XYZ file of C-alpha atoms in Angstrom:
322
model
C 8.605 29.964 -46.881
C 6.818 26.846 -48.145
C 7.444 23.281 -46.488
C 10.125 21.503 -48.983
C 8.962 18.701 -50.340
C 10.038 14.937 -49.800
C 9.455 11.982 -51.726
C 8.887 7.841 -50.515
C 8.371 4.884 -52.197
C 6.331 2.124 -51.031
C 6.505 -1.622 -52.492
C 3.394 -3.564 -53.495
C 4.602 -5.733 -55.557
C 1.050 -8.067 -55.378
C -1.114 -6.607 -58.142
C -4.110 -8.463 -56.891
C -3.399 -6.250 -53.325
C -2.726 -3.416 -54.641
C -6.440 -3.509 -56.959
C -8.353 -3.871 -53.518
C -6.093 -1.568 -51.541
C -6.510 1.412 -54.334
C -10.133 0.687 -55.039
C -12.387 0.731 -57.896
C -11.076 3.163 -60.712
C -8.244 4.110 -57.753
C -11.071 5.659 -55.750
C -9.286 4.760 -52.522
C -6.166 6.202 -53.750
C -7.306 9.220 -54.710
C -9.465 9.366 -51.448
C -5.936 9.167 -49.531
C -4.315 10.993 -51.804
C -6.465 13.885 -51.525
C -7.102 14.279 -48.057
C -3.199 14.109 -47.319
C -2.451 16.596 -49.864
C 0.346 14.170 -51.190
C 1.055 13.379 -55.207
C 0.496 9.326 -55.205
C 1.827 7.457 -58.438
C 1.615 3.258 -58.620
C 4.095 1.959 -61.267
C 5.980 -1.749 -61.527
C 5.180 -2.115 -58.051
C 6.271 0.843 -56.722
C 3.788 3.651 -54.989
C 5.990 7.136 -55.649
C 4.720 9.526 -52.629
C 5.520 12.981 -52.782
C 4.357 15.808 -50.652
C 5.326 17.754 -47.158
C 7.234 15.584 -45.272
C 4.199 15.387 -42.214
C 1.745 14.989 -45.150
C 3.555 12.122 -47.051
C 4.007 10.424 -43.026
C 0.288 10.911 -42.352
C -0.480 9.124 -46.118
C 2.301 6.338 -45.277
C 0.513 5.607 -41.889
C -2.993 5.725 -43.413
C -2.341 3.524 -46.123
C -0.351 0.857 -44.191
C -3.472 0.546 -41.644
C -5.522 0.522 -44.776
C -3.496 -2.231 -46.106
C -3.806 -4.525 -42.442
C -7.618 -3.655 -42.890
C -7.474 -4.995 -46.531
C -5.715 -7.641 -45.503
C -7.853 -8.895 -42.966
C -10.965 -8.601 -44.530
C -10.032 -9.537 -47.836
C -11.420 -6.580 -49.250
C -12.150 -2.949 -48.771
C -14.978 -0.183 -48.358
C -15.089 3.133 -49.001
C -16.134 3.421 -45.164
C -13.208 1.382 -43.823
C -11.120 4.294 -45.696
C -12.604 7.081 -44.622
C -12.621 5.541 -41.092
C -8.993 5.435 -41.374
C -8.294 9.329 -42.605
C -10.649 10.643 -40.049
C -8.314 8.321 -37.397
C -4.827 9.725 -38.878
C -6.604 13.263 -39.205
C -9.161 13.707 -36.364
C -8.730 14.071 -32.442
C -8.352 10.114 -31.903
C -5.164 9.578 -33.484
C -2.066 8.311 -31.257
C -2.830 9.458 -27.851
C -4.908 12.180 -28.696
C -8.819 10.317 -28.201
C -9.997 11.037 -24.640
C -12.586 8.038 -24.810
C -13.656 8.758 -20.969
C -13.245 10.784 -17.886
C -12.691 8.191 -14.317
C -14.198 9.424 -11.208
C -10.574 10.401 -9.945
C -10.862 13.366 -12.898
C -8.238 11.070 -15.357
C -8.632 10.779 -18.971
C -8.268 7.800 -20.448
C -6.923 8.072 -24.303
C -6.475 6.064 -27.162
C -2.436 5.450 -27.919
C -2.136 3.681 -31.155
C -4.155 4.113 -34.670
C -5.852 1.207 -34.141
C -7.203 1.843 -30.523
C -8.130 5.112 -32.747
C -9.975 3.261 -35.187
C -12.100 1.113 -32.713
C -12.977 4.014 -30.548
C -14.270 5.584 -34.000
C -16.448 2.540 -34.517
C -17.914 2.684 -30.770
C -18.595 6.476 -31.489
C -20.663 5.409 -34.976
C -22.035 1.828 -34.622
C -24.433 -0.098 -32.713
C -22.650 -3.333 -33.025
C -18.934 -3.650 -32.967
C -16.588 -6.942 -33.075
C -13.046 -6.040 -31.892
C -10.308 -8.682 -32.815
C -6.970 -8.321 -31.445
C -4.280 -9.796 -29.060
C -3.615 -9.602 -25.264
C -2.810 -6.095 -24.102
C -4.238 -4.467 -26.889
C -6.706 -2.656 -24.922
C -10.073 -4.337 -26.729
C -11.642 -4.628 -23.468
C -10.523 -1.775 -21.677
C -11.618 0.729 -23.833
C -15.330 -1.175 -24.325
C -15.627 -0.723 -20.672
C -14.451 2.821 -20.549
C -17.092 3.259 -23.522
C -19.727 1.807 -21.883
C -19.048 3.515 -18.529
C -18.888 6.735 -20.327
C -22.367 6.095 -22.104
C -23.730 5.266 -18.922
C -22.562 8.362 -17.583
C -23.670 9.983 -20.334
C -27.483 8.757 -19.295
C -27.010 7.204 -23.520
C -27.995 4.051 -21.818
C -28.817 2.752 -17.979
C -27.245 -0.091 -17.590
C -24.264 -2.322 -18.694
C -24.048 -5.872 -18.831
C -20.612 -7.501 -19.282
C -20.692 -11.039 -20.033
C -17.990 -14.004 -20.757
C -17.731 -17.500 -21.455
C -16.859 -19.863 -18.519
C -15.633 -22.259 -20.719
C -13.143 -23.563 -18.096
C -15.990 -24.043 -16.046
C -17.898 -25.744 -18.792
C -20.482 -23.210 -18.359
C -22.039 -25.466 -15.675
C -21.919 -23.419 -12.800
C -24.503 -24.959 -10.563
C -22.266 -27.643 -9.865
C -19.613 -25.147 -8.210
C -20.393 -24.018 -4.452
C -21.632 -20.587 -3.417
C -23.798 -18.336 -5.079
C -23.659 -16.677 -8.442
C -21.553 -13.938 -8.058
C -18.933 -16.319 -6.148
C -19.247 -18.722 -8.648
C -18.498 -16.523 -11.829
C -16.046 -14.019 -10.359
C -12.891 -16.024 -10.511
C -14.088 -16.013 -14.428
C -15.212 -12.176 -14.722
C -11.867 -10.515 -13.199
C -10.359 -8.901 -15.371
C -13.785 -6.930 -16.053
C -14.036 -6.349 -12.541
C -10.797 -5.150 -13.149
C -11.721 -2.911 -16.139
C -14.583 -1.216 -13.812
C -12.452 -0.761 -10.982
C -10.070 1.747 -12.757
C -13.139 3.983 -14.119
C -14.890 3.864 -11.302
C -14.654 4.206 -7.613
C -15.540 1.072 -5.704
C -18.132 2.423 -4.091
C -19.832 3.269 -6.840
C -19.270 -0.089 -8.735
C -20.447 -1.622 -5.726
C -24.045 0.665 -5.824
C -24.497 -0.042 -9.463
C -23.914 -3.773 -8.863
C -26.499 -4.005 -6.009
C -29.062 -2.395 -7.946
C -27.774 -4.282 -11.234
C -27.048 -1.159 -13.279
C -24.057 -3.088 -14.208
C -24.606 -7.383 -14.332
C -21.762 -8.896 -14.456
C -22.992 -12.336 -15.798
C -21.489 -15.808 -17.765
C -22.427 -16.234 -21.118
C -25.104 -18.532 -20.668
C -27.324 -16.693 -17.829
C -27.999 -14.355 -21.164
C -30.723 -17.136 -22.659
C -33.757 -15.907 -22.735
C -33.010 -12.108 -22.061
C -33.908 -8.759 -23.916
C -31.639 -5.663 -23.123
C -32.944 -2.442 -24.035
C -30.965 1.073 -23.097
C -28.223 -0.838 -22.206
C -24.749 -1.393 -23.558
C -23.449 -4.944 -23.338
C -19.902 -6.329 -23.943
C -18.985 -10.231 -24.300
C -15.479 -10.381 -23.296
C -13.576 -13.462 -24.599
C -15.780 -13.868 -27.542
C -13.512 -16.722 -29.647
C -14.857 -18.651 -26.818
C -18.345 -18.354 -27.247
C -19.806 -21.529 -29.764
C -21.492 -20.307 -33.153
C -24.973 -20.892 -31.138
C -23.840 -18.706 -28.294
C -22.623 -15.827 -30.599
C -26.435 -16.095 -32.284
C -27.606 -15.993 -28.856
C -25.930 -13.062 -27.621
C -26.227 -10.849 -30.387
C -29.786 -11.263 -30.743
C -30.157 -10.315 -27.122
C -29.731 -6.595 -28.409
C -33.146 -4.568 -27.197
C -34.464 -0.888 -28.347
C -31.558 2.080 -28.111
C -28.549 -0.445 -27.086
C -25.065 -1.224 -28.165
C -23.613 -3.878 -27.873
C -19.417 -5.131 -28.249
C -17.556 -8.411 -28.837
C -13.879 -8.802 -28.043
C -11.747 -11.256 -28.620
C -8.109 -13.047 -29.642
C -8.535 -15.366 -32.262
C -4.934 -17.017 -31.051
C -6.600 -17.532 -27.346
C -9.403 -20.080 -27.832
C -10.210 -22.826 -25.095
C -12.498 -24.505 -27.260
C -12.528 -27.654 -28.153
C -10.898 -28.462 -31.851
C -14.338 -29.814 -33.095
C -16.011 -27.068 -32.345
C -15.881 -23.914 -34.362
C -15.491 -20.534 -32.627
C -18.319 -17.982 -32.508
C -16.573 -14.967 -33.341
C -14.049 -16.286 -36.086
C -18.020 -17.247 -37.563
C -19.267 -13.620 -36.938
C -16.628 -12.042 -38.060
C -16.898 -13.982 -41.742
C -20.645 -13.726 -41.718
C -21.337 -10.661 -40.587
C -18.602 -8.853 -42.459
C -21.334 -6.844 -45.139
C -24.150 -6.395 -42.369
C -24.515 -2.746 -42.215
C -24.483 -0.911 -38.522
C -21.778 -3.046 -37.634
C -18.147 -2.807 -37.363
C -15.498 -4.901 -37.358
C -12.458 -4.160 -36.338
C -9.035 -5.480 -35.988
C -6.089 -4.687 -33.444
C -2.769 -6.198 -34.312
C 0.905 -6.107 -32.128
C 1.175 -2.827 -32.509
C -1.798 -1.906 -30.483
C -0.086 -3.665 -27.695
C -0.083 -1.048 -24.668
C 1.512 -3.352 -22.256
C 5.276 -4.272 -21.364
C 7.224 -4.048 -24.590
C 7.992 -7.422 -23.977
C 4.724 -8.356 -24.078
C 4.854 -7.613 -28.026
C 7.674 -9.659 -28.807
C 6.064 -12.617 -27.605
C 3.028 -12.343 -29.188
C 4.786 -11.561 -32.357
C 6.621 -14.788 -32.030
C 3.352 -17.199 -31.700
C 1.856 -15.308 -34.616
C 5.093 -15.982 -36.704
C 4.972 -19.887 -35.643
C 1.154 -19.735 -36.360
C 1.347 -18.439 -39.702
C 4.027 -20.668 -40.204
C 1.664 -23.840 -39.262
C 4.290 -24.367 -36.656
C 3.591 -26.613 -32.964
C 5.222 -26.719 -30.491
C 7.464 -29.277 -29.398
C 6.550 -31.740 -26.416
């Protein structure tokens, strides 16, 4: 007996949306449309879905990430859609992407359609700028990527880098050595490595600096080749630094920006390096860009209420009261 069929109706009420989100001559549309198996009709507004009801679900998720994509960017390609379908349809939909095997024999898998989508972009890019809040697991899962490539003998080393902005980046004027200077800073990657990896094996790779662990500005100077290198905390970096790091990027090597937009320690006068990147960058081909949003949050459920409520005051041009 055949699945019965259902039928949903999606407002988009914005014509000027709904031309980017459908594409030229509804070549997005059709793109969704036909790899959902769904009938799709836009009238007055109104997107009239009809198909199975897991097909017409699958289309409904696919186009709302579409849309957040769209929205973001202020336009859309004919990869970021495809991207999306292969998310919804493929193996790295919710909870179904292993992105790496730890030592202990645990998978570690993407849980949300975005998480899907930036995995996709690791798999497929050399360059990839993640945007997205605390606890949406930007910088886990470029860790786990990296530690899997390096496992993988894809590259030999991996550098993870961030900006010590609270330190000013002027580290020779705190005591100790390098590595007891910066750590305070580089935690939560130490972090990152620790669950991938067991510590004595972190520890061996450190010693023989198959993985640096470094500040933003010990990268001056440096070519990386067969190596994949993440900057951590990118809205922090300066316009200057972004150029700097990105064009450290050697022969056979990947490299990965994260970053929360809402998070900067910057000073106001000066502009962040990855809200630049992200703008500039956005048609250079071989890279991604991709955005995580509160539902990619993979902490405490909590955790997404709160953000939710700074974005809301943000958007809103809102400060807080003294």
């Amino acid at each position: 007996m055949a699945d019965s069929l259902v039928t949903r109706t999606l407002t988009i009420e914005d014509r000027d949306e709904a031309v980017i989100l459908f594409g030229p001559r509804d070549q997005h549309l059709r793109a969704l449309r036909d790899a959902f198996a769904v009938k799709a009709v836009y009238r007055s507004g109104e997107l009239r879905i009809e198909g199975t009801a897991e097909a017409a679900e699958q289309f409904e998720r696919a186009l709302q990430q579409v849309r957040q994509v769209a929205r973001k960017q202020g336009k859309l390609d004919t990869k970021d859609v495809t991207g999306v379908i292969e998310v919804i349809r493929g193996g790295t939909n919710r909870g179904t992407g292993s992105v790496v095997a730890t030592e202990g024999g645990r998978n570690l898998r993407t849980r949300t359609d975005g998480q899907g989508r930036y995995v996709q972009a690791l798999q497929s890019h050399d360059v990839v700028l993640c945007v997205g809040p605390a606890g949406s697991g930007k910088t886990y899962l470029a860790v786990a990527w990296a530690v899997s490539l390096l496992r993988s003998k894809q590259v030999r080393k991996i550098v993870l880098v961030r900006p010590a902005v609270e330190a000013g980046e002027r580290l020779g004027f705190l005591p100790g050595d390098l590595v007891a200077k910066i750590s305070p800073y580089l935690r939560p990657l130490y972090d990152a490595l620790a669950d991938m990896m067991e510590p004595e094996t972190v520890k061996k790779h450190m010693e023989s600096e198959v993985i640096e662990i470094l500040p933003l500005g010990y990268m001056r100077g440096r070519t990386l080749s067969h190596a994949c290198i993440i900057l951590d905390e990118g809205q922090n970096a300066t316009v200057e630094q972004m150029k700097m790091f990105l064009t450290r990027m050697g022969t056979n090597s990947k490299v990965i920006v994260t970053g929360d937009m809402t998070q900067t320690d910057l000073p106001r006068t000066v502009r962040s390096g990855l809200a630049d990147a992200v703008h500039r960058l956005r048609d250079v081909e071989g890279l991604s860009i991709v955005y995580l949003d509160q539902t990619d949050i993979v902490r405490n459920p909590l955790v997404t209420r709160i953000v939710k409520a700074y974005e809301d005051d943000s958007h809103r041009g809102r400060k807080p009261s003294a």
